[in-house]
Amino acid sequence: MALDAETRAEFLATIRRFVRERCVPAEKQVSETDAIPPAIVAEMKRLGLFGISIPTEYGGVGLGMEDEALTCFELGWTSPAFRSVAGTNIGIGSQGLVMDGTEAQKRAWLPRIASGEIVTSFALTEPEAGSDAASLRTRARREGDHYVLDGTKRFITNSPQAGLFTVMARSDPANKGAGGITAFLVETGTKGLSIGKPNKKMGQQGAHTADVVFEDCRVPAANVLGGVEGKGFYTAMKVLDRGRLHISAICIGLAERLLHEAASYAAGRKQFGQPIAGFQLIQAMLADCRTEILAARSMVLETARRRDRGEDVATDAACCKYFASEMVGRVADRAVQIHGGAGYMADYAVERFYRDARLFRIYEGTSQIQQIVIARGVLKELGA
Ligand code: COS
């Protein structure tokens, strides 16, 4: 559903105010304590941020992809950890249910996900199955009206906080490919499910990942996502297609913030008797940032609008993720360069964002996976 122009403007202004007045001043604290202040999380729930992508009939805000992208441009202006708190509820944690869940599953879970009462996680990656997601080894063995899950999932975002996992597991051992994989809804507290210690990461402090381990974990057959075996990989791919647009939009918000930091610094910092913003080599870097941000922004909005019209945008979502995540890396690099020695110091936001931005080229599909998806799309269009 697209918001009308007035509601959209009001909603975006509210998110902008929240990000700039509440999140930005807390960035340093979040980085140092590796935690988002509970009052900020509570405010995010009150603003509906956990449920922006969930249909209104299940208690969400029901934004279309274009409106979600515009919201992400605002959210991206601050440390990515703030986005991450609600990110799995908005994206990979909830969208399998939204797209392929049964009516009963949607009614049971989506309202609590939308309100932020429970956090959801998406458990696909494994120690031996990252980019090659279809090679996953977690097994699901049918026993009467249950399945028994065994295996380990790795780097699972928000798993230490999660109340519900969408777990991709191989239910048909004879089928080593995509068709042998089923998605399960597994509640925290289920016997045989345990969460490892949170990983120590390069950046994005305040956002947490950990291993999720299944040992003889009995899950009711009613928790097969969509009620049908063998559909889990396809659900995961559709969820990732959508997630790639969401992440692209976050990259753009962060790139805009980085450019703001770099331009402000350049305007104030004097060398050779004048602000460095007066030097053309600095100006070239600012110009390159602005141009690339505009390109990424245009790509994402156009692709989001096409998705809202019901078009298949899998290839173009990969183009967006590829370009926007690489773009924010270049922008972060230039922002540090413009800051000179100060940019290497933890006192400046760009030092932190430089590390934070590195993840965008990796999660929800590396740049190399996006290239593969794009190239396959091009060849498919050709009928090759
Ligand atoms: N939507 C729906 N179905 C899709 C799809 C999509 N976007 N992409 C692939 N499929 C289907 C294919 O049509 C194929 O169907 P059939 O079994 O009927 O033939 C099946 O899924 C397998 O597809 P494919 O042969 O292309 O799978 P591959 O093993 O070659 O891998 C990639 C495909 C590499 C694209 C996939 O493994 C991938 O996206 N990897 C990255 C995973 C990732 O992003 N991980 C990040 C961590 S999760 S946050």
Coordinates of C-alpha atoms and ligand atoms in Angstrom, one line a residue:
M1 CA 0.0 0.0 0.0
A2 CA 1.4 3.4 -0.9
L3 CA 0.9 6.3 1.6
D4 CA -0.9 9.4 0.4
A5 CA 1.5 12.3 -0.1
E6 CA 0.5 14.1 3.2
T7 CA 0.7 11.0 5.4
R8 CA 4.0 10.0 3.8
A9 CA 5.5 13.5 4.4
E10 CA 4.4 13.4 8.0
F11 CA 5.6 9.9 8.6
L12 CA 9.0 10.6 7.1
A13 CA 9.4 13.9 9.0
T14 CA 8.7 12.0 12.3
I15 CA 11.3 9.3 11.5
R16 CA 13.8 12.0 10.5
R17 CA 13.2 13.8 13.8
F18 CA 13.6 10.6 15.8
V19 CA 16.8 9.6 14.0
R20 CA 18.4 13.0 14.3
E21 CA 17.3 14.0 17.8
R22 CA 17.4 10.6 19.5
C23 CA 19.7 8.2 17.7
V24 CA 22.5 10.5 16.5
P25 CA 23.3 11.8 20.0
A26 CA 23.4 8.2 21.3
E27 CA 25.7 6.8 18.5
K28 CA 28.9 7.0 20.6
Q29 CA 27.3 5.4 23.6
V30 CA 25.9 2.6 21.4
S31 CA 29.3 1.9 19.9
E32 CA 31.0 1.9 23.3
T33 CA 28.4 -0.2 25.2
D34 CA 27.4 -2.5 22.3
A35 CA 23.8 -1.9 23.2
I36 CA 20.9 0.3 22.0
P37 CA 19.3 2.1 25.0
P38 CA 16.0 0.4 25.9
A39 CA 14.2 3.8 25.8
I40 CA 15.2 4.2 22.1
V41 CA 14.0 0.7 21.3
A42 CA 10.7 1.5 23.0
E43 CA 10.4 4.6 20.9
M44 CA 11.0 2.6 17.8
K45 CA 8.2 0.3 18.7
R46 CA 5.9 3.2 19.4
L47 CA 6.7 4.7 16.0
G48 CA 5.7 1.4 14.4
L49 CA 9.2 0.9 13.0
F50 CA 9.2 -2.9 13.7
G51 CA 6.1 -3.3 11.5
I52 CA 6.6 -1.0 8.6
S53 CA 6.6 -3.8 6.1
I54 CA 3.8 -5.9 7.7
P55 CA 0.3 -5.6 6.3
T56 CA -2.1 -3.5 8.3
E57 CA -4.5 -6.4 8.8
Y58 CA -1.7 -8.0 10.9
G59 CA -1.0 -4.9 12.9
G60 CA 1.8 -3.4 10.8
V61 CA 2.1 -0.1 9.0
G62 CA 1.8 -1.8 5.6
L63 CA 4.2 0.3 3.7
G64 CA 4.9 -0.4 0.0
M65 CA 8.5 -0.8 -1.1
E66 CA 8.9 2.8 -2.2
D67 CA 7.7 4.1 1.1
E68 CA 10.0 1.6 2.9
A69 CA 13.0 2.8 0.9
L70 CA 12.2 6.4 1.7
T71 CA 12.0 5.4 5.4
C72 CA 15.3 3.6 5.1
F73 CA 17.0 6.7 3.6
E74 CA 16.1 8.4 6.9
L75 CA 17.1 5.4 9.2
G76 CA 20.4 5.1 7.3
W77 CA 21.5 8.5 8.5
T78 CA 22.6 7.1 11.8
S79 CA 24.6 4.1 13.0
P80 CA 23.3 1.0 11.2
A81 CA 22.9 -0.7 14.6
F82 CA 19.7 1.3 15.2
R83 CA 18.2 0.0 12.0
S84 CA 19.4 -3.5 12.8
V85 CA 17.3 -3.7 16.0
A86 CA 14.1 -3.6 13.9
G87 CA 15.8 -4.7 10.7
T88 CA 15.0 -8.5 10.9
N89 CA 11.4 -7.8 11.9
I90 CA 11.0 -5.5 8.9
G91 CA 12.9 -7.7 6.5
I92 CA 14.3 -11.2 6.5
G93 CA 12.7 -12.3 9.7
S94 CA 9.1 -11.5 8.9
Q95 CA 8.9 -11.5 5.1
G96 CA 8.9 -15.3 4.7
L97 CA 5.7 -15.4 6.8
V98 CA 4.2 -12.4 4.9
M99 CA 4.9 -14.0 1.5
D100 CA 4.4 -17.7 2.1
G101 CA 3.0 -18.2 5.6
T102 CA -0.4 -19.9 6.1
E103 CA -3.2 -17.7 7.4
A104 CA -3.0 -19.3 10.8
Q105 CA 0.8 -18.7 11.0
K106 CA 0.4 -15.1 10.0
R107 CA -2.3 -14.5 12.6
A108 CA -0.2 -16.2 15.3
W109 CA 3.0 -14.3 14.7
L110 CA 2.8 -11.2 12.5
P111 CA 1.0 -8.9 15.0
R112 CA 3.6 -9.6 17.7
I113 CA 6.4 -9.1 15.2
A114 CA 4.8 -5.8 14.0
S115 CA 4.6 -4.4 17.5
G116 CA 8.1 -5.4 18.3
E117 CA 6.9 -7.7 21.1
I118 CA 9.0 -10.4 19.6
V119 CA 12.2 -10.1 17.5
T120 CA 12.5 -12.5 14.6
S121 CA 15.7 -13.9 13.0
F122 CA 16.4 -15.6 9.6
A123 CA 18.6 -18.7 10.0
L124 CA 20.0 -19.6 6.6
T125 CA 23.8 -19.3 6.8
E126 CA 25.9 -22.2 8.2
P127 CA 29.5 -22.8 8.9
E128 CA 29.9 -24.6 5.5
A129 CA 27.0 -22.9 3.6
G130 CA 27.3 -19.1 3.1
S131 CA 27.1 -17.9 -0.5
D132 CA 26.2 -21.5 -1.6
A133 CA 23.0 -21.4 0.5
A134 CA 21.5 -24.4 -1.2
S135 CA 24.3 -26.7 0.2
L136 CA 23.0 -26.2 3.8
R137 CA 23.4 -29.2 6.1
T138 CA 21.0 -28.6 8.9
R139 CA 18.7 -31.6 8.9
A140 CA 14.9 -31.9 9.6
R141 CA 13.8 -35.5 10.2
R142 CA 10.0 -36.2 10.3
E143 CA 8.8 -38.0 13.4
G144 CA 5.0 -38.3 13.6
D145 CA 3.6 -34.9 13.9
H146 CA 7.0 -33.3 14.6
Y147 CA 10.2 -32.6 12.8
V148 CA 13.6 -33.1 14.6
L149 CA 16.1 -30.4 13.7
D150 CA 19.9 -30.9 14.0
G151 CA 22.6 -28.5 12.8
T152 CA 24.3 -25.1 13.3
K153 CA 23.5 -21.8 11.9
R154 CA 26.1 -19.0 11.8
F155 CA 26.3 -15.2 12.1
I156 CA 22.5 -15.0 12.7
T157 CA 21.5 -11.4 13.2
N158 CA 19.5 -10.6 16.3
S159 CA 19.6 -14.2 17.4
P160 CA 20.5 -13.3 21.0
Q161 CA 17.3 -11.2 21.2
A162 CA 15.0 -13.4 19.0
G163 CA 11.8 -15.0 20.0
L164 CA 11.1 -16.6 16.6
F165 CA 13.4 -18.1 14.0
T166 CA 12.7 -18.9 10.3
V167 CA 15.1 -21.8 9.9
M168 CA 16.0 -23.3 6.6
A169 CA 16.7 -27.1 6.9
R170 CA 17.1 -30.1 4.6
S171 CA 14.0 -32.2 5.1
D172 CA 14.7 -34.5 2.1
P173 CA 18.2 -36.0 2.5
A174 CA 17.9 -37.6 -1.0
N175 CA 17.5 -34.1 -2.6
K176 CA 20.8 -32.3 -2.2
G177 CA 19.5 -29.2 -4.0
A178 CA 17.1 -26.4 -3.4
G179 CA 14.0 -28.6 -3.5
G180 CA 15.1 -30.6 -0.5
I181 CA 15.0 -27.5 1.8
T182 CA 12.0 -26.6 4.1
A183 CA 11.5 -23.5 6.2
F184 CA 10.5 -23.9 9.8
L185 CA 9.2 -21.5 12.4
V186 CA 11.0 -22.2 15.6
E187 CA 10.3 -20.5 18.9
T188 CA 13.0 -19.5 21.3
G189 CA 12.6 -21.8 24.3
T190 CA 12.0 -24.9 22.2
K191 CA 14.0 -27.7 23.7
G192 CA 17.2 -28.4 21.8
L193 CA 17.6 -24.8 20.5
S194 CA 20.5 -22.8 21.9
I195 CA 22.2 -19.6 21.1
G196 CA 26.0 -19.1 21.1
K197 CA 28.0 -16.2 22.4
P198 CA 27.5 -13.0 20.5
N199 CA 30.3 -12.6 17.8
K200 CA 32.9 -9.8 18.2
K201 CA 32.6 -7.8 15.1
M202 CA 34.6 -5.2 13.1
G203 CA 31.8 -2.7 13.4
Q204 CA 28.0 -2.2 13.8
Q205 CA 28.3 -2.4 17.6
G206 CA 24.9 -2.6 19.1
A207 CA 23.8 -5.1 16.5
H208 CA 24.3 -8.7 17.5
T209 CA 25.0 -11.9 15.7
A210 CA 25.6 -15.4 17.1
D211 CA 25.5 -19.1 16.2
V212 CA 22.1 -20.9 16.6
V213 CA 22.4 -24.6 17.4
F214 CA 19.8 -27.2 17.0
E215 CA 20.3 -30.5 18.8
D216 CA 17.4 -33.0 18.7
C217 CA 15.1 -29.9 18.5
R218 CA 11.5 -31.0 18.1
V219 CA 9.3 -28.7 16.1
P220 CA 5.6 -29.3 15.4
A221 CA 4.8 -30.1 11.8
A222 CA 2.3 -27.2 12.0
N223 CA 5.4 -24.9 12.0
V224 CA 6.4 -25.8 8.5
L225 CA 6.3 -22.3 6.9
G226 CA 3.4 -22.3 4.5
G227 CA 2.6 -25.9 5.5
V228 CA 4.5 -27.4 2.5
E229 CA 7.8 -29.2 2.5
G230 CA 10.5 -28.3 0.0
K231 CA 9.6 -24.7 -0.5
G232 CA 12.1 -23.2 2.0
F233 CA 14.9 -22.2 -0.4
Y234 CA 12.5 -20.4 -2.8
T235 CA 11.0 -18.5 0.2
A236 CA 14.5 -17.6 1.3
M237 CA 15.4 -16.3 -2.2
K238 CA 12.3 -14.2 -2.4
V239 CA 12.9 -12.8 1.0
L240 CA 16.5 -11.9 0.1
D241 CA 15.4 -10.2 -3.2
R242 CA 13.3 -7.9 -1.1
G243 CA 15.9 -7.5 1.6
R244 CA 18.4 -6.4 -1.0
L245 CA 16.3 -3.3 -1.8
H246 CA 15.9 -2.5 1.9
I247 CA 19.7 -2.8 2.5
S248 CA 20.4 -0.7 -0.6
A249 CA 18.2 2.1 0.8
I250 CA 20.1 2.0 4.2
C251 CA 23.4 2.3 2.3
I252 CA 22.1 5.5 0.7
G253 CA 21.1 7.0 4.0
L254 CA 24.5 6.2 5.5
A255 CA 26.3 7.6 2.4
E256 CA 24.3 10.9 2.7
R257 CA 25.4 11.1 6.4
L258 CA 29.0 10.5 5.4
L259 CA 28.9 13.1 2.8
H260 CA 27.3 15.6 5.3
E261 CA 30.1 14.8 7.8
A262 CA 32.8 15.1 5.1
A263 CA 31.5 18.4 3.7
S264 CA 31.0 19.9 7.1
Y265 CA 34.5 19.0 8.1
A266 CA 36.0 20.3 4.8
A267 CA 34.1 23.6 5.3
G268 CA 35.6 24.1 8.8
R269 CA 39.1 22.6 8.5
K270 CA 41.7 25.1 7.4
Q271 CA 45.0 24.3 5.8
F272 CA 47.3 26.5 3.7
G273 CA 45.4 29.5 5.0
Q274 CA 41.9 28.5 3.9
P275 CA 39.1 25.9 4.4
I276 CA 40.1 22.7 2.6
A277 CA 36.6 22.8 1.0
G278 CA 38.2 25.4 -1.3
F279 CA 40.6 22.9 -2.8
Q280 CA 39.5 21.3 -6.0
L281 CA 40.9 17.9 -5.1
I282 CA 38.6 17.9 -2.0
Q283 CA 35.8 19.2 -4.1
A284 CA 36.3 16.3 -6.6
M285 CA 35.8 13.8 -3.8
L286 CA 32.6 15.6 -2.6
A287 CA 31.3 15.7 -6.1
D288 CA 31.9 12.0 -6.7
C289 CA 30.1 11.2 -3.5
R290 CA 27.1 13.3 -4.4
T291 CA 26.9 11.9 -7.9
E292 CA 27.1 8.3 -6.8
I293 CA 24.5 8.8 -4.0
L294 CA 22.1 10.3 -6.5
A295 CA 22.7 7.3 -8.9
A296 CA 22.0 4.8 -6.2
R297 CA 19.0 6.6 -4.9
S298 CA 17.5 6.8 -8.3
M299 CA 18.1 3.1 -8.9
V300 CA 16.5 2.1 -5.6
L301 CA 13.4 4.3 -6.0
E302 CA 12.8 3.1 -9.6
T303 CA 13.2 -0.5 -8.7
A304 CA 11.0 -0.2 -5.6
R305 CA 8.3 1.5 -7.6
R306 CA 8.4 -1.4 -10.1
R307 CA 8.2 -3.9 -7.3
D308 CA 5.2 -2.1 -5.9
R309 CA 3.6 -2.5 -9.4
G310 CA 4.0 -6.2 -9.1
E311 CA 7.0 -6.6 -11.5
D312 CA 9.7 -9.2 -11.0
V313 CA 12.7 -7.1 -9.9
A314 CA 15.0 -9.9 -8.6
T315 CA 17.8 -8.9 -11.1
D316 CA 17.5 -5.2 -10.5
A317 CA 17.3 -5.6 -6.7
A318 CA 20.7 -7.3 -7.0
C319 CA 22.0 -4.4 -9.2
C320 CA 20.8 -2.0 -6.4
K321 CA 22.5 -4.0 -3.6
Y322 CA 25.7 -4.4 -5.6
F323 CA 25.9 -0.7 -6.6
A324 CA 24.7 0.9 -3.3
S325 CA 26.8 -1.2 -1.0
E326 CA 30.0 -0.7 -3.1
M327 CA 29.1 3.0 -3.4
V328 CA 28.8 3.5 0.4
G329 CA 32.2 1.9 0.8
R330 CA 33.7 4.4 -1.6
V331 CA 31.9 7.3 0.1
A332 CA 33.1 6.1 3.5
D333 CA 36.6 5.9 2.2
R334 CA 36.5 9.4 0.8
A335 CA 35.0 10.8 4.0
V336 CA 37.9 9.4 6.0
Q337 CA 40.3 10.8 3.4
I338 CA 38.8 14.2 3.6
H339 CA 39.1 14.1 7.4
G340 CA 42.8 13.3 7.1
G341 CA 44.4 12.1 10.3
A342 CA 41.3 12.9 12.2
G343 CA 39.3 10.4 10.1
Y344 CA 41.4 7.6 11.6
M345 CA 40.5 8.6 15.1
A346 CA 37.6 7.1 17.0
D347 CA 36.4 10.6 18.0
Y348 CA 35.0 11.2 14.6
A349 CA 31.9 9.5 13.3
V350 CA 33.4 8.7 10.0
E351 CA 35.9 6.3 11.6
R352 CA 33.1 4.2 13.0
F353 CA 30.9 4.4 9.8
Y354 CA 33.9 3.3 7.7
R355 CA 33.9 0.0 9.7
D356 CA 30.1 -0.2 9.8
A357 CA 29.8 0.2 6.1
R358 CA 32.1 -2.7 5.3
L359 CA 29.4 -5.2 6.2
F360 CA 27.0 -4.0 3.5
R361 CA 29.1 -5.6 0.8
I362 CA 28.9 -8.9 2.5
Y363 CA 25.5 -9.7 4.2
E364 CA 22.3 -10.6 2.4
G365 CA 24.5 -11.7 -0.4
T366 CA 28.1 -10.6 -1.2
S367 CA 28.8 -8.3 -4.1
Q368 CA 30.1 -11.4 -6.0
I369 CA 26.7 -13.2 -5.4
Q370 CA 24.9 -10.1 -6.7
Q371 CA 27.1 -10.2 -9.8
I372 CA 26.1 -13.8 -10.4
V373 CA 22.4 -13.1 -9.9
I374 CA 22.6 -10.1 -12.3
A375 CA 24.5 -12.0 -15.0
R376 CA 22.1 -14.9 -14.7
G377 CA 19.2 -12.5 -15.0
V378 CA 20.7 -10.9 -18.1
L379 CA 21.3 -14.3 -19.8
K380 CA 17.8 -15.5 -18.8
E381 CA 16.2 -12.5 -20.5
L382 CA 18.2 -13.4 -23.6
G383 CA 16.8 -16.9 -23.4
A384 CA 20.3 -18.3 -23.1
Ligands
COS1 N1 13.2 -16.2 -6.4 C1 12.6 -17.4 -6.5 N2 13.2 -18.6 -6.8 C2 14.6 -18.5 -7.0 C3 15.3 -17.3 -6.9 C4 14.6 -16.1 -6.6 N3 15.2 -15.0 -6.5 N4 16.6 -17.5 -7.2 C5 16.7 -18.8 -7.5 N5 15.5 -19.4 -7.3 C6 15.1 -20.8 -7.6 C7 15.6 -21.3 -9.0 O1 14.6 -21.0 -9.9 C8 15.8 -22.7 -8.8 O2 14.6 -23.4 -8.9 P1 14.4 -25.0 -9.4 O3 14.9 -25.7 -8.2 O4 13.0 -25.1 -9.6 O5 15.3 -25.1 -10.6 C9 16.3 -22.9 -7.4 O6 15.9 -21.7 -6.7 C10 17.8 -23.0 -7.2 O7 18.3 -21.8 -7.9 P2 19.8 -21.8 -8.5 O8 20.0 -23.0 -9.3 O9 20.0 -20.5 -9.1 O10 20.6 -21.9 -7.1 P3 22.1 -21.8 -6.8 O11 22.4 -22.9 -5.8 O12 22.9 -21.8 -8.1 O13 22.3 -20.5 -6.0 C11 22.3 -18.2 -5.4 C12 21.7 -19.3 -6.2 C13 23.8 -18.1 -5.5 C14 21.7 -16.9 -6.1 C15 21.9 -18.3 -4.0 O14 22.5 -19.4 -3.4 C16 22.2 -17.1 -3.1 O15 21.4 -16.1 -3.2 N6 23.2 -17.1 -2.3 C17 23.5 -16.1 -1.4 C18 22.8 -16.3 -0.1 C19 22.8 -15.1 0.7 O16 22.4 -14.0 0.3 N7 23.2 -15.3 1.9 C20 23.3 -14.2 2.8 C21 23.0 -14.6 4.2 S1 21.4 -14.7 4.6 S2 21.1 -12.9 5.4

